[in-house]
Short mmCIF file of C-alpha atoms in Angstrom, two decimals:
data_model
loop_
_atom_site.label_atom_id
_atom_site.label_comp_id
_atom_site.label_asym_id
_atom_site.label_seq_id
_atom_site.Cartn_x
_atom_site.Cartn_y
_atom_site.Cartn_z
CA UNK A 894 0.43 115.61 48.24
CA UNK A 895 2.36 113.12 45.97
CA UNK A 896 0.21 114.64 42.50
CA UNK A 897 1.60 118.60 43.82
CA UNK A 898 4.91 117.35 43.69
CA UNK A 899 4.65 116.90 39.91
CA UNK A 900 5.40 121.03 38.78
CA UNK A 901 3.47 121.53 35.33
CA UNK A 902 0.53 120.09 36.77
CA UNK A 903 0.57 122.20 39.83
CA UNK A 904 1.62 124.99 38.21
CA UNK A 905 -1.51 124.02 35.49
CA UNK A 906 -3.72 123.50 38.45
CA UNK A 907 -3.14 126.29 39.57
CA UNK A 908 -3.41 128.85 36.47
CA UNK A 909 -7.17 126.36 36.67
CA UNK A 910 -7.61 127.85 40.17
CA UNK A 911 -7.28 131.26 39.30
CA UNK A 912 -8.67 131.57 36.17
CA UNK A 913 -12.11 130.02 38.30
CA UNK A 914 -11.86 132.43 40.58
CA UNK A 915 -11.51 135.16 37.52
CA UNK A 916 -14.75 133.23 36.05
CA UNK A 917 -16.47 133.73 39.32
CA UNK A 918 -15.91 137.69 39.70
CA UNK A 919 -16.98 138.18 36.76
CA UNK A 920 -20.29 136.74 37.13
CA UNK A 921 -21.27 138.77 40.13
CA UNK A 922 -20.07 141.52 38.15
CA UNK A 923 -21.95 141.31 35.46
CA UNK A 924 -25.35 140.61 37.85
CA UNK A 925 -24.02 143.82 39.31
CA UNK A 926 -23.13 146.12 35.59
CA UNK A 927 -26.87 144.39 34.28
CA UNK A 928 -28.91 146.61 37.13
CA UNK A 929 -26.70 149.52 36.52
CA UNK A 930 -28.39 149.32 32.46
CA UNK A 931 -30.83 147.56 32.48
CA UNK A 932 -32.90 148.24 36.13
CA UNK A 933 -34.95 145.52 37.26
CA UNK A 934 -35.04 144.22 34.31
CA UNK A 935 -31.15 143.52 34.80
CA UNK A 936 -32.38 139.46 35.13
CA UNK A 937 -33.90 139.89 32.04
CA UNK A 938 -30.58 140.89 30.43
CA UNK A 939 -28.46 138.47 32.67
CA UNK A 940 -30.39 134.89 31.38
CA UNK A 941 -30.64 136.54 27.98
CA UNK A 942 -26.65 136.62 27.67
CA UNK A 943 -26.19 133.43 30.03
CA UNK A 944 -28.27 132.76 27.91
CA UNK A 945 -25.59 133.62 24.80
CA UNK A 946 -22.77 131.27 27.19
CA UNK A 947 -24.81 128.28 27.28
CA UNK A 948 -25.20 127.36 23.53
CA UNK A 949 -21.56 127.99 22.90
CA UNK A 950 -20.77 125.77 25.59
CA UNK A 951 -23.01 122.37 24.07
CA UNK A 952 -21.87 123.91 20.62
CA UNK A 953 -18.60 124.80 20.97
CA UNK A 954 -17.13 122.34 24.16
CA UNK A 955 -17.76 119.11 22.48
CA UNK A 956 -15.26 121.12 19.14
CA UNK A 957 -12.96 121.12 20.94
CA UNK A 958 -13.06 118.21 22.72
CA UNK A 959 -13.08 116.87 19.42
CA UNK A 960 -10.40 118.71 17.79
CA UNK A 961 -7.05 119.44 20.31
CA UNK A 962 -5.65 116.20 19.65
CA UNK A 963 -4.55 118.97 16.87
CA UNK A 964 -3.28 121.37 18.16
CA UNK A 965 -0.56 123.13 19.62
CA UNK A 966 -2.23 122.74 23.60
CA UNK A 967 -0.33 125.00 25.66
CA UNK A 968 0.05 127.39 23.22
CA UNK A 969 -4.02 127.42 22.16
CA UNK A 970 -4.43 128.01 26.07
CA UNK A 971 -2.56 130.91 27.10
CA UNK A 972 -4.30 132.30 23.64
CA UNK A 973 -7.66 132.15 24.90
CA UNK A 974 -6.57 133.13 28.29
CA UNK A 975 -4.90 135.60 26.93
CA UNK A 976 -8.12 136.09 25.22
CA UNK A 977 -11.02 136.49 27.73
CA UNK A 978 -8.50 138.79 29.66
CA UNK A 979 -8.73 141.01 27.36
CA UNK A 980 -12.47 140.35 26.73
CA UNK A 981 -13.33 141.06 29.99
CA UNK A 982 -11.32 144.06 30.10
CA UNK A 983 -13.66 145.77 27.32
CA UNK A 984 -16.65 145.61 29.74
CA UNK A 985 -16.35 148.43 32.30
CA UNK A 986 -16.55 149.97 29.16
CA UNK A 987 -20.05 148.48 27.51
CA UNK A 988 -22.62 151.78 27.51
CA UNK A 989 -25.48 149.17 25.81
CA UNK A 990 -26.44 145.78 26.47
CA UNK A 991 -26.04 144.28 23.12
CA UNK A 992 -22.85 145.24 23.74
CA UNK A 993 -22.66 142.69 26.91
CA UNK A 994 -24.43 140.43 24.74
CA UNK A 995 -21.38 140.63 22.10
CA UNK A 996 -18.32 140.81 24.61
CA UNK A 997 -20.21 138.09 26.26
CA UNK A 998 -20.22 136.13 22.73
CA UNK A 999 -16.12 136.00 22.76
CA UNK A 1000 -15.83 135.66 26.59
CA UNK A 1001 -17.60 132.41 26.76
CA UNK A 1002 -16.55 130.83 23.43
CA UNK A 1003 -12.99 131.11 24.97
CA UNK A 1004 -13.79 129.76 27.51
CA UNK A 1005 -16.01 126.65 26.09
CA UNK A 1006 -12.10 125.35 24.53
CA UNK A 1007 -10.51 126.23 27.44
CA UNK A 1008 -11.42 123.96 29.77
CA UNK A 1009 -12.39 119.99 27.75
CA UNK A 1010 -8.13 120.92 26.32
CA UNK A 1011 -7.83 121.52 30.49
CA UNK A 1012 -9.09 118.32 31.11
CA UNK A 1013 -8.13 116.50 27.78
CA UNK A 1014 -3.73 117.74 29.41
CA UNK A 1015 -4.12 116.28 33.20
CA UNK A 1016 -3.66 112.35 32.19
CA UNK A 1017 -0.80 113.59 30.09
CA UNK A 1018 1.77 114.72 33.06
CA UNK A 1019 0.14 113.25 35.42
CA UNK A 1020 0.26 109.75 34.42
CA UNK A 1021 -0.44 107.21 37.19
CA UNK A 1022 -3.79 106.02 37.39
CA UNK A 1023 -4.34 106.52 41.28
CA UNK A 1024 -2.31 110.37 41.11
CA UNK A 1025 -4.79 110.82 37.63
CA UNK A 1026 -8.07 110.86 39.49
CA UNK A 1027 -6.86 112.84 42.06
CA UNK A 1028 -6.35 115.69 40.11
CA UNK A 1029 -9.69 115.37 38.70
CA UNK A 1030 -11.57 115.41 42.43
CA UNK A 1031 -8.83 118.83 43.01
CA UNK A 1032 -10.35 119.60 39.99
CA UNK A 1033 -13.47 119.66 40.64
CA UNK A 1034 -12.92 120.96 44.84
CA UNK A 1035 -11.20 124.29 42.66
CA UNK A 1036 -14.69 124.66 41.56
CA UNK A 1037 -16.37 124.33 44.86
CA UNK A 1038 -14.39 126.73 46.76
CA UNK A 1039 -14.78 129.11 44.02
CA UNK A 1040 -18.09 129.11 44.02
CA UNK A 1041 -17.96 130.35 47.27
CA UNK A 1042 -15.20 131.84 47.78
CA UNK A 1043 -15.79 134.38 44.77
CA UNK A 1044 -18.94 136.21 45.71
CA UNK A 1045 -17.20 136.25 49.35
CA UNK A 1046 -14.39 138.26 47.51
CA UNK A 1047 -16.43 140.43 45.63
CA UNK A 1048 -18.11 141.60 48.31
CA UNK A 1049 -15.65 142.70 49.93
CA UNK A 1050 -13.78 144.12 47.06
CA UNK A 1051 -16.82 145.74 46.55
CA UNK A 1052 -17.43 147.43 50.58
CA UNK A 1053 -14.55 150.03 48.59
CA UNK A 1054 -14.15 149.78 45.34
CA UNK A 1055 -16.75 150.54 42.64
CA UNK A 1056 -18.29 146.32 40.65
CA UNK A 1057 -16.24 147.67 37.43
CA UNK A 1058 -13.54 147.30 38.51
CA UNK A 1059 -14.14 143.58 39.52
CA UNK A 1060 -13.05 143.35 35.87
CA UNK A 1061 -9.73 145.03 35.99
CA UNK A 1062 -8.58 142.64 38.60
CA UNK A 1063 -10.07 139.58 37.47
CA UNK A 1064 -8.20 140.67 33.77
CA UNK A 1065 -5.20 140.32 35.98
CA UNK A 1066 -6.11 137.13 36.46
CA UNK A 1067 -6.55 135.53 33.15
CA UNK A 1068 -3.60 137.32 32.14
CA UNK A 1069 -1.57 135.11 35.29
CA UNK A 1070 -3.16 132.11 34.26
CA UNK A 1071 -1.80 132.86 31.02
CA UNK A 1072 1.74 133.35 31.81
CA UNK A 1073 1.68 130.19 34.74
CA UNK A 1074 -0.13 128.52 31.79
CA UNK A 1075 3.26 129.05 29.90
CA UNK A 1076 5.52 128.56 32.24
CA UNK A 1077 4.18 124.65 32.32
CA UNK A 1078 5.39 121.91 29.79
CA UNK A 1079 2.49 120.40 27.67
CA UNK A 1080 2.65 118.07 25.23
CA UNK A 1081 0.87 118.40 21.88
CA UNK A 1082 -1.40 115.69 21.77
CA UNK A 1083 -0.77 111.60 20.44
CA UNK A 1084 -3.64 111.73 16.89
CA UNK A 1085 -6.76 109.53 18.46
CA UNK A 1086 -7.76 106.76 16.84
CA UNK A 1087 -11.72 107.57 15.44
CA UNK A 1088 -10.84 108.89 12.06
CA UNK A 1089 -12.86 111.39 11.41
CA UNK A 1090 -13.34 115.41 14.43
CA UNK A 1091 -17.59 114.25 14.65
CA UNK A 1092 -16.71 111.02 15.39
CA UNK A 1093 -14.45 112.43 18.61
CA UNK A 1094 -16.90 114.98 19.25
CA UNK A 1095 -19.70 112.99 19.47
CA UNK A 1096 -17.94 110.29 21.04
CA UNK A 1097 -18.44 110.94 24.21
CA UNK A 1098 -21.65 112.10 23.95
CA UNK A 1099 -22.76 108.13 22.28
CA UNK A 1100 -21.25 107.03 25.85
CA UNK A 1101 -23.33 108.80 27.54
CA UNK A 1102 -27.23 107.71 26.03
CA UNK A 1103 -26.11 103.93 25.48
CA UNK A 1104 -24.97 104.67 29.44
CA UNK A 1105 -28.04 103.79 32.25
CA UNK A 1106 -27.08 106.05 34.77
CA UNK A 1107 -24.82 108.63 33.20
CA UNK A 1108 -28.82 109.36 31.48
CA UNK A 1109 -29.39 109.68 35.25
CA UNK A 1110 -26.46 112.26 35.21
CA UNK A 1111 -28.48 114.08 32.83
CA UNK A 1112 -31.93 114.81 34.31
CA UNK A 1113 -30.11 115.65 37.36
CA UNK A 1114 -28.21 118.07 35.51
CA UNK A 1115 -31.77 119.86 34.95
CA UNK A 1116 -33.17 119.71 38.74
CA UNK A 1117 -29.24 121.87 39.15
CA UNK A 1118 -29.93 124.47 36.54
CA UNK A 1119 -33.72 124.30 37.49
CA UNK A 1120 -32.53 126.22 41.10
CA UNK A 1121 -28.60 127.20 40.44
CA UNK A 1122 -30.93 129.91 38.06
CA UNK A 1123 -32.94 131.28 40.44
CA UNK A 1124 -29.41 131.96 42.95
CA UNK A 1125 -27.44 132.84 39.25
CA UNK A 1126 -29.55 135.06 37.74
CA UNK A 1127 -33.16 136.56 40.35
CA UNK A 1128 -30.40 137.44 43.24
CA UNK A 1129 -29.28 141.07 41.70
CA UNK A 1130 -33.01 141.73 41.21
CA UNK A 1131 -34.32 139.92 44.55
CA UNK A 1132 -31.52 141.39 46.71
CA UNK A 1133 -32.38 145.53 45.10
CA UNK A 1134 -35.78 145.86 44.25
CA UNK A 1135 -37.63 143.03 46.98
CA UNK A 1136 -35.05 143.30 50.16
CA UNK A 1137 -33.78 146.65 49.65
CA UNK A 1138 -29.99 145.38 49.44
CA UNK A 1139 -27.04 146.72 48.94
CA UNK A 1140 -23.78 145.90 45.68
CA UNK A 1141 -22.20 144.19 48.53
CA UNK A 1142 -25.16 142.29 50.17
CA UNK A 1143 -25.56 141.03 46.57
CA UNK A 1144 -22.51 138.74 46.92
CA UNK A 1145 -23.48 138.15 50.55
CA UNK A 1146 -26.83 136.36 49.07
CA UNK A 1147 -24.63 135.11 46.37
CA UNK A 1148 -21.58 133.55 48.86
CA UNK A 1149 -24.84 131.89 50.94
CA UNK A 1150 -25.27 129.27 47.86
CA UNK A 1151 -21.43 128.56 47.65
CA UNK A 1152 -21.19 129.05 51.75
CA UNK A 1153 -23.88 124.93 51.42
CA UNK A 1154 -21.89 123.93 48.47
CA UNK A 1155 -19.19 123.94 50.82
CA UNK A 1156 -20.33 122.47 53.36
CA UNK A 1157 -21.68 119.86 51.93
CA UNK A 1158 -18.30 119.09 49.53
CA UNK A 1159 -16.45 118.59 53.37
CA UNK A 1160 -18.48 116.53 53.85
CA UNK A 1161 -19.29 113.83 50.51
CA UNK A 1162 -15.92 112.09 50.39
CA UNK A 1163 -15.80 110.10 54.00
CA UNK A 1164 -19.45 109.36 52.95
CA UNK A 1165 -19.38 108.25 49.33
CA UNK A 1166 -17.03 106.04 51.05
CA UNK A 1167 -20.18 104.29 52.46
CA UNK A 1168 -23.36 105.74 50.65
CA UNK A 1169 -23.71 104.46 46.41
CA UNK A 1170 -23.42 108.07 44.77
CA UNK A 1171 -27.04 107.61 42.87
CA UNK A 1172 -28.21 107.48 46.41
CA UNK A 1173 -26.58 110.70 47.60
CA UNK A 1174 -27.55 111.95 44.24
CA UNK A 1175 -31.60 111.92 44.70
CA UNK A 1176 -31.15 113.11 48.03
CA UNK A 1177 -29.36 116.51 46.77
CA UNK A 1178 -31.98 115.72 43.62
CA UNK A 1179 -34.55 116.16 46.52
CA UNK A 1180 -33.11 119.44 48.43
CA UNK A 1181 -33.17 120.80 45.26
CA UNK A 1182 -36.61 119.75 44.41
CA UNK A 1183 -38.05 121.60 47.93
CA UNK A 1184 -35.57 124.17 48.03
CA UNK A 1185 -36.89 125.92 44.54
CA UNK A 1186 -40.57 125.08 45.52
CA UNK A 1187 -39.77 126.63 48.81
CA UNK A 1188 -38.52 129.70 47.10
CA UNK A 1189 -41.88 129.97 45.20
CA UNK A 1190 -44.32 129.43 47.77
CA UNK A 1191 -42.90 132.20 50.09
CA UNK A 1192 -42.91 134.58 47.33
CA UNK A 1193 -45.70 133.41 46.29
CA UNK A 1194 -47.65 134.87 50.47
CA UNK A 1195 -44.27 137.96 50.78
CA UNK A 1196 -42.27 136.02 52.94
CA UNK A 1197 -38.83 135.69 51.18
CA UNK A 1198 -36.83 137.73 53.99
CA UNK A 1199 -33.13 138.28 53.87
CA UNK A 1200 -33.12 134.71 56.42
CA UNK A 1201 -35.87 133.19 54.33
CA UNK A 1202 -33.45 133.45 51.92
CA UNK A 1203 -30.33 132.73 52.56
CA UNK A 1204 -31.86 129.93 54.02
CA UNK A 1205 -32.16 128.90 50.20
CA UNK A 1206 -30.20 129.90 49.02
CA UNK A 1207 -27.89 127.78 51.29
CA UNK A 1208 -30.33 124.69 51.01
CA UNK A 1209 -29.22 125.24 47.00
CA UNK A 1210 -26.34 125.50 47.05
CA UNK A 1211 -26.03 121.93 49.42
CA UNK A 1212 -28.51 119.92 46.93
CA UNK A 1213 -26.42 121.39 44.14
CA UNK A 1214 -22.80 120.33 46.32
CA UNK A 1215 -24.53 116.39 46.83
CA UNK A 1216 -25.62 116.55 43.03
CA UNK A 1217 -22.30 117.71 40.84
CA UNK A 1218 -19.73 116.07 43.23
CA UNK A 1219 -19.62 112.36 43.28
CA UNK A 1220 -21.09 112.78 39.09
CA UNK A 1221 -17.28 112.75 38.26
CA UNK A 1222 -16.44 109.66 40.36
CA UNK A 1223 -19.42 108.21 38.46
CA UNK A 1224 -18.13 109.53 34.33
CA UNK A 1225 -14.95 108.11 35.22
CA UNK A 1226 -16.41 104.01 36.71
CA UNK A 1227 -18.85 103.91 33.27
CA UNK A 1228 -15.55 104.80 30.44
CA UNK A 1229 -12.19 103.57 29.64
CA UNK A 1230 -9.69 106.12 31.03
CA UNK A 1231 -8.85 106.81 27.02
CA UNK A 1232 -12.59 107.91 26.97
CA UNK A 1233 -12.26 109.70 30.49
CA UNK A 1234 -11.57 113.13 28.75
CA UNK A 1235 -13.66 113.34 26.00
CA UNK A 1236 -16.52 111.82 28.42
CA UNK A 1237 -16.14 115.40 31.00
CA UNK A 1238 -16.53 116.59 27.54
CA UNK A 1239 -19.58 115.35 27.19
CA UNK A 1240 -20.99 116.52 29.80
CA UNK A 1241 -19.45 119.82 30.57
CA UNK A 1242 -22.11 120.43 27.13
CA UNK A 1243 -24.39 118.57 27.46
CA UNK A 1244 -25.00 120.24 31.25
CA UNK A 1245 -25.15 122.79 29.68
CA UNK A 1246 -27.85 121.88 27.12
CA UNK A 1247 -30.04 122.55 30.72
CA UNK A 1248 -28.80 125.05 31.75
CA UNK A 1249 -30.12 126.54 28.41
CA UNK A 1250 -34.05 125.63 29.27
CA UNK A 1251 -34.03 126.76 33.29
CA UNK A 1252 -32.11 130.85 32.18
CA UNK A 1253 -34.61 132.20 29.93
CA UNK A 1254 -37.26 131.31 32.96
CA UNK A 1255 -35.58 132.38 35.04
CA UNK A 1256 -34.98 135.95 34.06
CA UNK A 1257 -37.32 136.71 31.29
CA UNK A 1258 -39.98 134.46 32.63
CA UNK A 1259 -39.65 136.69 36.28
CA UNK A 1260 -39.25 139.52 34.96
CA UNK A 1261 -42.62 139.34 33.06
CA UNK A 1262 -44.78 137.53 35.54
CA UNK A 1263 -42.74 138.02 38.97
CA UNK A 1264 -40.76 135.56 40.34
CA UNK A 1265 -44.26 133.75 41.54
CA UNK A 1266 -44.35 131.99 38.09
CA UNK A 1267 -40.16 131.70 37.26
CA UNK A 1268 -40.36 130.35 40.06
CA UNK A 1269 -43.06 127.22 40.59
CA UNK A 1270 -41.53 126.39 36.72
CA UNK A 1271 -38.23 125.88 37.72
CA UNK A 1272 -39.73 124.05 40.78
CA UNK A 1273 -41.55 121.42 38.08
CA UNK A 1274 -38.77 121.73 36.06
CA UNK A 1275 -36.63 120.06 38.67
CA UNK A 1276 -39.33 117.72 39.55
CA UNK A 1277 -39.47 116.15 36.34
CA UNK A 1278 -35.70 115.91 36.52
CA UNK A 1279 -35.49 114.39 39.83
CA UNK A 1280 -38.31 111.68 38.88
CA UNK A 1281 -36.63 110.76 35.09
CA UNK A 1282 -33.05 110.43 37.25
CA UNK A 1283 -35.05 107.59 39.03
CA UNK A 1284 -36.24 106.02 36.31
CA UNK A 1285 -33.42 106.21 33.63
CA UNK A 1286 -30.62 105.58 36.31
CA UNK A 1287 -31.73 101.89 38.33
CA UNK A 1288 -31.45 101.50 41.51
CA UNK A 1289 -28.59 97.83 41.30
CA UNK A 1290 -26.93 100.83 39.18
CA UNK A 1291 -24.66 102.90 41.77
CA UNK A 1292 -24.22 100.00 44.66
CA UNK A 1293 -21.05 99.45 42.45
CA UNK A 1294 -20.29 103.12 43.77
CA UNK A 1295 -19.81 102.68 46.73
CA UNK A 1296 -16.31 102.55 46.81
CA UNK A 1297 -12.75 103.50 45.63
CA UNK A 1298 -12.96 100.39 44.16
CA UNK A 1299 -15.24 100.24 41.26
CA UNK A 1300 -16.39 97.03 39.11
CA UNK A 1301 -17.50 97.29 35.14
CA UNK A 1302 -20.16 98.64 34.37
CA UNK A 1303 -23.47 96.65 32.74
CA UNK A 1304 -25.47 98.06 29.79
CA UNK A 1305 -27.50 97.13 27.34
CA UNK A 1306 -24.98 96.74 24.98
CA UNK A 1307 -21.30 95.56 24.16
CA UNK A 1308 -20.01 98.26 22.66
CA UNK A 1309 -21.50 100.22 25.78
CA UNK A 1310 -18.68 97.81 27.58
CA UNK A 1311 -15.64 98.97 28.67
CA UNK A 1312 -12.68 99.13 31.09
CA UNK A 1313 -13.36 100.72 34.44
CA UNK A 1314 -11.26 103.92 36.14
CA UNK A 1315 -10.18 103.61 39.41
CA UNK A 1316 -12.65 106.08 41.69
CA UNK A 1317 -10.84 108.36 43.35
#
């Protein structure tokens, strides 16, 4: 592929992939650490830690996007990776729950700043329009692969290592990512055309709130978060306490969801050439609503066995891919090329508002009242998000996204009309 012939992009992409897998392994190990410290209340600990993560993502990502043109970006990315390596290295030393919250806060603050900075670098090292859209797609594929392979790698590692050793491997990965960043020629950004940091921070958010199809995307984010919270927060307690499984079993069950994501992602590129993105994404929302409802019903009936759990978790993975995979294409078709980094930063930040709602439901409500009520509430939130997407995203506003080239999006105000980029 011509894209990977670009030396600097190849190295930066490698740094991103390594950091993604580091984050995935940390998530698995964090769940097991929470179980070691809190036992049956591990869901509360994990959901609180992940809520801290979401708050920081919502607050820091737009600020990072606003100030990224004022910083030496290569040095900044290197320092963020190095900081994450040091924080993860400290996690095996944790003996109190509050220490998890502090370290996760530091770790996720660095991650929240890394993503928008990385996205802002891509157009400067990949100037060709077609290659640029492929680069954005490659980043999405990398995220999809991580959701499958991180739990699998964790399951294999846990067969002969204690879970705290996963943190050591993760720390080494972040250091490797930092070295790759350091070996990349990353040009400093040109100053943006907006006068104040506030304008830069809110520009992408304003685009989302003013564009019908992007408002629909935000509603779909709630659906993904409602279903995904069941998998991320409740798997460790469900597998260890409900099914009597081992640490490796926790990782393999997480891999079931990742398998569903990967299977859907493999077929979606061809589907999206023929079917409107809106249709694909709302279908995915339907799958997620069905998956959360099935989880609640099976839990209420006491029938959520190993097989039943694996099926539901896989369905949630499939639905997640159907919603998330076309999102980048929808964003790129809705804003001008110069506004793409800000739009992606806004999506990164706003989507985590949904997780900020659903994580406490899955963790605290699931622990205090049981999975049946918590998952029923999450199913209701998923259904509300799916209905909202259908109302907010008009059917006619998705038909231009069925082909490789998009046509101008029509919005209610002239200020929201912008030149479109080529879709991948």
